[in-house]
Coordinates of C-alpha atoms and ligand atoms in Angstrom, one line a residue:
M1 CA 78.9 70.7 91.0
H2 CA 79.9 74.4 90.8
A3 CA 76.1 75.7 90.8
S4 CA 75.6 73.6 94.0
R5 CA 77.9 75.4 95.9
S6 CA 76.7 77.3 98.8
P7 CA 77.9 80.9 99.1
Q8 CA 79.7 79.8 102.4
T9 CA 81.7 77.0 100.6
R10 CA 82.6 79.5 98.3
A11 CA 83.9 81.7 100.7
V12 CA 85.7 79.0 102.3
I13 CA 87.3 78.2 98.9
L14 CA 88.2 81.8 98.7
V15 CA 89.8 82.2 101.9
L16 CA 91.8 78.9 101.8
L17 CA 93.0 80.2 98.1
G18 CA 94.3 83.2 99.6
L19 CA 96.1 81.3 102.5
L20 CA 97.7 79.4 99.6
A21 CA 99.1 82.7 98.2
G22 CA 99.9 83.9 101.4
W23 CA 102.1 81.1 102.3
L24 CA 104.1 81.5 99.2
P25 CA 107.3 83.7 99.8
G26 CA 107.4 86.8 97.8
C27 CA 108.7 86.7 94.2
S28 CA 107.6 83.4 93.8
S29 CA 105.0 81.9 91.8
S30 CA 103.2 79.0 92.3
G31 CA 103.2 77.9 88.8
A32 CA 107.1 78.6 88.1
Q33 CA 108.5 77.3 91.2
P34 CA 106.9 74.0 92.4
A35 CA 109.9 74.1 95.5
A36 CA 109.0 77.5 96.6
N37 CA 108.0 76.9 99.8
S38 CA 110.9 76.7 101.1
R39 CA 110.4 77.1 104.7
Q40 CA 107.9 73.7 104.5
Q41 CA 109.5 71.4 102.3
P42 CA 113.0 69.5 103.2
A43 CA 115.0 70.6 99.7
G44 CA 118.7 70.6 98.7
G45 CA 120.0 68.2 101.0
A46 CA 118.8 69.7 104.7
N47 CA 118.4 66.8 106.9
P48 CA 114.7 66.8 108.4
I49 CA 114.2 67.2 112.2
T50 CA 112.6 64.2 113.3
I51 CA 111.3 63.2 116.6
D52 CA 114.3 60.7 116.8
S53 CA 116.9 63.9 116.3
T54 CA 119.3 64.4 119.2
E55 CA 119.7 67.6 120.4
E56 CA 122.7 68.0 118.7
Q57 CA 121.8 67.2 115.3
I58 CA 118.6 69.7 116.0
R59 CA 121.2 72.1 116.8
Q60 CA 123.1 71.4 113.7
A61 CA 120.0 71.3 111.4
V62 CA 119.0 74.9 112.4
G63 CA 122.4 76.4 112.7
T64 CA 123.5 77.6 109.1
A65 CA 122.7 81.0 109.6
R66 CA 121.1 82.5 112.4
L67 CA 120.9 85.9 114.1
G68 CA 124.5 86.5 115.8
R69 CA 124.9 90.0 117.1
K70 CA 122.2 92.9 116.7
L71 CA 123.7 95.8 115.1
T72 CA 121.6 98.6 115.0
P73 CA 123.7 101.7 115.9
K74 CA 123.0 104.1 119.1
T75 CA 122.2 106.7 116.1
W76 CA 121.7 106.7 113.0
P77 CA 123.6 109.2 110.1
N78 CA 122.7 113.0 111.2
G79 CA 120.9 112.1 114.1
A80 CA 118.0 109.9 112.1
R81 CA 116.0 107.7 114.1
V82 CA 115.7 105.3 111.5
A83 CA 117.1 103.7 108.4
V84 CA 114.6 103.1 105.4
C85 CA 115.7 100.8 102.6
I86 CA 113.4 100.9 99.3
S87 CA 114.4 97.6 97.5
F88 CA 113.0 95.9 94.5
D89 CA 113.6 92.3 93.3
V90 CA 113.3 93.2 89.4
D91 CA 112.2 89.4 88.8
N92 CA 109.8 90.4 85.9
E93 CA 109.3 87.5 83.3
L94 CA 111.7 85.0 85.1
L95 CA 109.4 83.8 87.5
Q96 CA 107.4 82.3 84.4
R97 CA 110.7 80.4 83.3
A98 CA 109.4 76.9 84.1
N99 CA 106.4 77.5 81.8
P100 CA 107.2 80.4 79.6
L101 CA 104.5 81.5 77.5
P102 CA 103.5 84.4 76.0
V103 CA 100.6 85.9 78.3
A104 CA 102.1 85.0 81.8
L105 CA 105.5 86.1 80.0
S106 CA 104.0 89.7 79.3
V107 CA 102.5 90.2 83.1
G108 CA 106.3 90.4 83.9
E109 CA 107.6 92.0 81.0
Y110 CA 105.3 95.0 82.1
G111 CA 107.9 95.3 85.2
A112 CA 110.6 96.3 82.6
T113 CA 108.6 98.3 80.0
T114 CA 106.4 100.2 82.4
S115 CA 107.0 100.2 86.0
L116 CA 110.9 100.4 86.4
P117 CA 111.0 103.7 84.2
R118 CA 107.5 104.9 86.6
I119 CA 109.8 104.0 89.6
L120 CA 112.8 105.5 88.5
E121 CA 110.9 108.6 88.2
L122 CA 109.0 108.5 91.5
L123 CA 112.4 107.9 93.2
D124 CA 113.9 110.9 91.4
R125 CA 111.1 113.1 92.2
H126 CA 111.7 112.3 95.9
Q127 CA 115.1 112.2 95.5
V128 CA 115.6 108.8 97.1
P129 CA 117.9 105.9 96.9
A130 CA 117.1 102.3 96.4
T131 CA 118.6 98.9 95.7
F132 CA 117.8 96.8 93.1
F133 CA 118.4 93.3 93.4
I134 CA 118.3 91.7 89.2
P135 CA 118.6 88.1 88.1
A136 CA 121.5 88.4 85.6
M137 CA 119.6 87.1 83.0
G138 CA 116.8 89.8 83.2
T139 CA 119.5 92.4 82.4
M140 CA 120.4 90.5 79.3
L141 CA 116.4 90.7 78.2
H142 CA 116.3 93.9 79.4
P143 CA 119.5 95.8 79.0
E144 CA 118.2 99.3 79.2
M145 CA 117.5 98.9 83.0
V146 CA 120.8 98.9 84.5
P147 CA 122.3 101.6 82.9
A148 CA 118.8 103.6 83.6
I149 CA 119.3 102.9 87.3
V150 CA 123.1 103.6 87.3
A151 CA 122.3 106.9 85.6
R152 CA 120.7 108.3 88.8
G153 CA 123.7 107.8 90.5
R154 CA 121.6 107.3 93.9
H155 CA 120.9 103.6 93.6
E156 CA 122.6 100.3 94.5
I157 CA 122.5 96.9 92.2
G158 CA 122.8 93.6 94.1
V159 CA 122.7 90.2 93.2
H160 CA 119.3 87.9 92.6
G161 CA 120.6 84.7 91.0
W162 CA 121.1 83.8 87.1
I163 CA 117.5 83.3 86.1
H164 CA 115.9 83.7 89.5
E165 CA 116.7 79.8 90.1
F166 CA 115.4 78.3 93.5
W167 CA 119.0 77.6 94.9
P168 CA 117.7 74.3 97.5
G169 CA 116.4 73.1 94.1
I170 CA 120.1 72.6 92.5
G171 CA 121.5 70.0 94.8
D172 CA 125.0 70.6 93.5
A173 CA 127.2 73.3 95.5
A174 CA 129.6 73.2 92.7
K175 CA 126.7 74.3 90.4
E176 CA 125.2 76.7 92.7
Q177 CA 128.7 78.2 93.4
K178 CA 129.3 78.3 89.4
L179 CA 125.9 80.2 88.8
L180 CA 126.5 82.7 91.9
T181 CA 130.1 83.7 90.3
Q182 CA 128.2 83.8 87.0
S183 CA 125.8 86.5 88.0
I184 CA 128.2 88.3 90.2
D185 CA 130.4 88.7 87.0
Y186 CA 127.5 89.6 84.6
L187 CA 126.0 92.3 87.2
T188 CA 129.5 93.8 87.5
K189 CA 130.4 93.9 83.7
A190 CA 127.0 95.5 83.4
S191 CA 126.7 98.0 85.8
G192 CA 130.7 98.6 86.1
K193 CA 130.4 98.1 90.0
R194 CA 130.9 94.8 91.8
P195 CA 127.8 94.0 93.6
V196 CA 128.4 93.9 97.5
G197 CA 124.5 92.5 98.6
V198 CA 122.6 89.7 97.7
R199 CA 119.1 88.2 98.0
A200 CA 118.3 84.8 97.4
P201 CA 115.9 84.3 94.7
S202 CA 112.2 83.2 96.5
S203 CA 113.8 83.1 99.7
G204 CA 115.8 79.9 98.9
F205 CA 119.1 79.0 101.0
S206 CA 120.1 75.8 100.4
P207 CA 122.5 74.1 103.2
Q208 CA 125.5 75.3 101.0
T209 CA 124.1 79.0 100.0
F210 CA 125.7 80.9 103.1
D211 CA 128.9 79.3 102.9
L212 CA 129.1 80.4 98.9
I213 CA 127.9 84.2 100.1
R214 CA 130.6 84.3 102.6
K215 CA 133.2 82.9 100.6
A216 CA 132.1 85.2 97.5
G217 CA 132.9 88.2 100.0
F218 CA 129.6 90.0 100.1
L219 CA 129.5 93.1 102.6
Y220 CA 125.6 92.0 103.4
D221 CA 122.8 89.4 102.7
S222 CA 119.0 90.4 102.5
S223 CA 117.1 87.1 102.2
L224 CA 116.6 86.2 106.0
L225 CA 113.7 87.1 108.6
A226 CA 114.9 86.6 111.9
A227 CA 114.6 90.2 113.4
D228 CA 113.4 93.7 112.6
E229 CA 117.1 95.5 112.5
P230 CA 120.3 94.8 111.2
Y231 CA 122.6 91.7 112.7
E232 CA 125.3 89.6 112.0
I233 CA 124.9 86.1 110.7
A234 CA 126.0 83.5 113.0
S235 CA 126.9 80.1 111.4
H236 CA 127.0 77.2 113.7
G237 CA 127.5 79.6 116.6
Q238 CA 130.4 81.4 115.1
P239 CA 130.2 85.2 114.2
S240 CA 130.5 85.4 110.1
G241 CA 131.3 88.7 109.5
V242 CA 128.4 89.0 107.1
I243 CA 125.9 91.3 107.7
E244 CA 122.0 90.5 107.4
L245 CA 119.8 93.2 106.6
P246 CA 116.6 91.1 107.1
I247 CA 113.4 91.5 105.1
S248 CA 109.8 90.9 106.2
E249 CA 106.9 89.4 103.9
V250 CA 104.6 91.9 106.0
D251 CA 106.6 94.6 103.9
N252 CA 106.3 92.4 100.4
D253 CA 104.1 93.5 97.7
Y254 CA 103.6 90.0 96.4
V255 CA 102.1 88.5 99.3
Y256 CA 99.0 90.9 98.9
Y257 CA 98.9 91.3 95.2
G258 CA 100.1 88.2 93.7
E259 CA 101.2 88.4 90.1
T260 CA 98.1 90.2 88.6
A261 CA 95.4 90.7 91.7
N262 CA 95.0 87.3 92.7
G263 CA 97.1 88.1 96.3
A264 CA 95.6 87.8 99.8
L265 CA 94.7 91.3 100.1
P266 CA 94.5 93.1 96.4
S267 CA 93.5 96.5 97.9
P268 CA 96.5 99.2 97.8
D269 CA 94.9 101.6 100.7
A270 CA 94.7 98.4 102.8
V271 CA 98.6 97.6 101.9
F272 CA 99.3 101.3 102.5
A273 CA 98.3 101.3 105.9
I274 CA 100.1 98.0 106.9
Y275 CA 103.3 99.2 105.5
K276 CA 102.8 102.7 107.4
A277 CA 102.3 100.7 110.8
E278 CA 105.2 99.0 110.0
F279 CA 107.2 102.1 109.5
D280 CA 105.6 103.8 112.3
L281 CA 106.8 101.1 115.1
A282 CA 110.5 100.7 113.0
F283 CA 110.4 104.6 113.8
Q284 CA 109.4 104.6 117.5
E285 CA 111.9 101.6 118.1
R286 CA 114.6 103.7 116.2
T287 CA 115.6 100.4 114.0
M288 CA 115.5 99.8 110.3
F289 CA 112.3 100.0 107.8
V290 CA 112.9 97.6 104.4
L291 CA 110.2 97.5 102.1
T292 CA 110.5 94.8 99.2
Q293 CA 108.4 95.6 96.1
H294 CA 108.7 93.9 92.5
P295 CA 108.3 96.1 89.9
H296 CA 105.9 94.0 87.7
V297 CA 103.5 93.8 90.9
G298 CA 103.7 96.9 92.8
G299 CA 104.8 99.1 89.8
R300 CA 101.2 98.9 88.4
R301 CA 99.2 102.1 88.6
S302 CA 96.8 102.0 91.6
R303 CA 99.8 100.2 93.7
I304 CA 102.7 103.0 93.0
V305 CA 100.6 105.7 93.5
Q306 CA 100.4 104.2 97.2
L307 CA 104.1 103.7 97.3
D308 CA 104.5 107.5 96.3
R309 CA 102.1 108.1 99.5
L310 CA 104.3 106.2 101.5
I311 CA 107.4 108.0 100.9
S312 CA 105.7 111.1 101.3
Y313 CA 104.2 110.2 104.5
I314 CA 107.9 109.0 105.7
K315 CA 109.8 111.8 104.7
S316 CA 107.3 114.2 106.6
K317 CA 108.1 112.3 110.0
G318 CA 111.7 114.3 109.3
D319 CA 114.4 112.3 111.3
V320 CA 114.7 109.6 108.8
W321 CA 117.7 108.1 106.9
F322 CA 116.8 106.9 103.5
A323 CA 119.7 104.9 102.2
T324 CA 120.8 102.1 99.8
M325 CA 121.3 98.7 101.6
E326 CA 125.1 98.8 100.9
Q327 CA 125.3 102.1 102.9
V328 CA 123.5 100.8 105.6
A329 CA 125.4 98.2 106.0
N330 CA 128.5 99.8 105.7
Y331 CA 127.2 102.1 108.5
V332 CA 126.5 99.4 110.8
K333 CA 129.6 97.4 109.8
Q334 CA 131.5 100.4 111.1
G335 CA 129.8 100.5 114.5
G336 CA 127.6 103.4 113.7
A337 CA 130.7 105.6 113.4
Ligands
ZN1 ZN1 112.7 87.4 93.0

């Protein structure tokens, strides 16, 4: 059958595979996360919107965590036009937790053994800060990572689950809360500072997740995608006090490269061009640019060269505030004072 496929058929299949890869949220793995597509599948007790839903039911269904007040200040510190946050989801081998076989694990292991030191050296050379979201058990597997990050004195560490579990798949609010608490405690002990930010593994919010984040006292979340600028999360029409520093899958390495080179656009040059265009409009609109990288993906040689180039380009523009997400959240919370 394979031999009889026409070039056109093969091209269609390749395009479809690319589209499938593109549908998956960043830092997910189709092999490891059967319920990864959180925006397509009902999960974790979410009530589906149906043709019989009332207006109130539809309002309730979408109301858990929405865009409230936009929080971009009139000016960023030192008169900068744009805030730039470089963030890393340090997933490493935990994306393979459902099927932990040696070769697949080694792809993630590379993120700790090779990419992270390379990334830290790059950030040192540019003297810019970054935010690292790390699953607690990732720090257990690679205990050298957190001290190496903390030693720089510029970076931030945020929560990214216990084993990179998909929260809507837990289906039990008490268990979800326990995992969140464990994760906070583990990172606090490992880093010497209680994390103030959280990014949901695989962009997965259960219907309970937002309440748990708020009750845990987080300053900010960085999992939602409702704007290109900071905002306060509104929950069922009420301001929550929790700041969102939204991500964008366009500014994510995973969707282009996949775990190895099987993403939708495995060309570092082309990916650089997209990131540059994204930054340029953020600069023009005077808002915020959040880049999301995964060490085991974007830390590969040809790709980190483009990250180096991107940081150089951003620095060349001047009037840019490189900051941790914690610094940005604190700044906008104080009204940009
Ligand atoms: Zn992740």
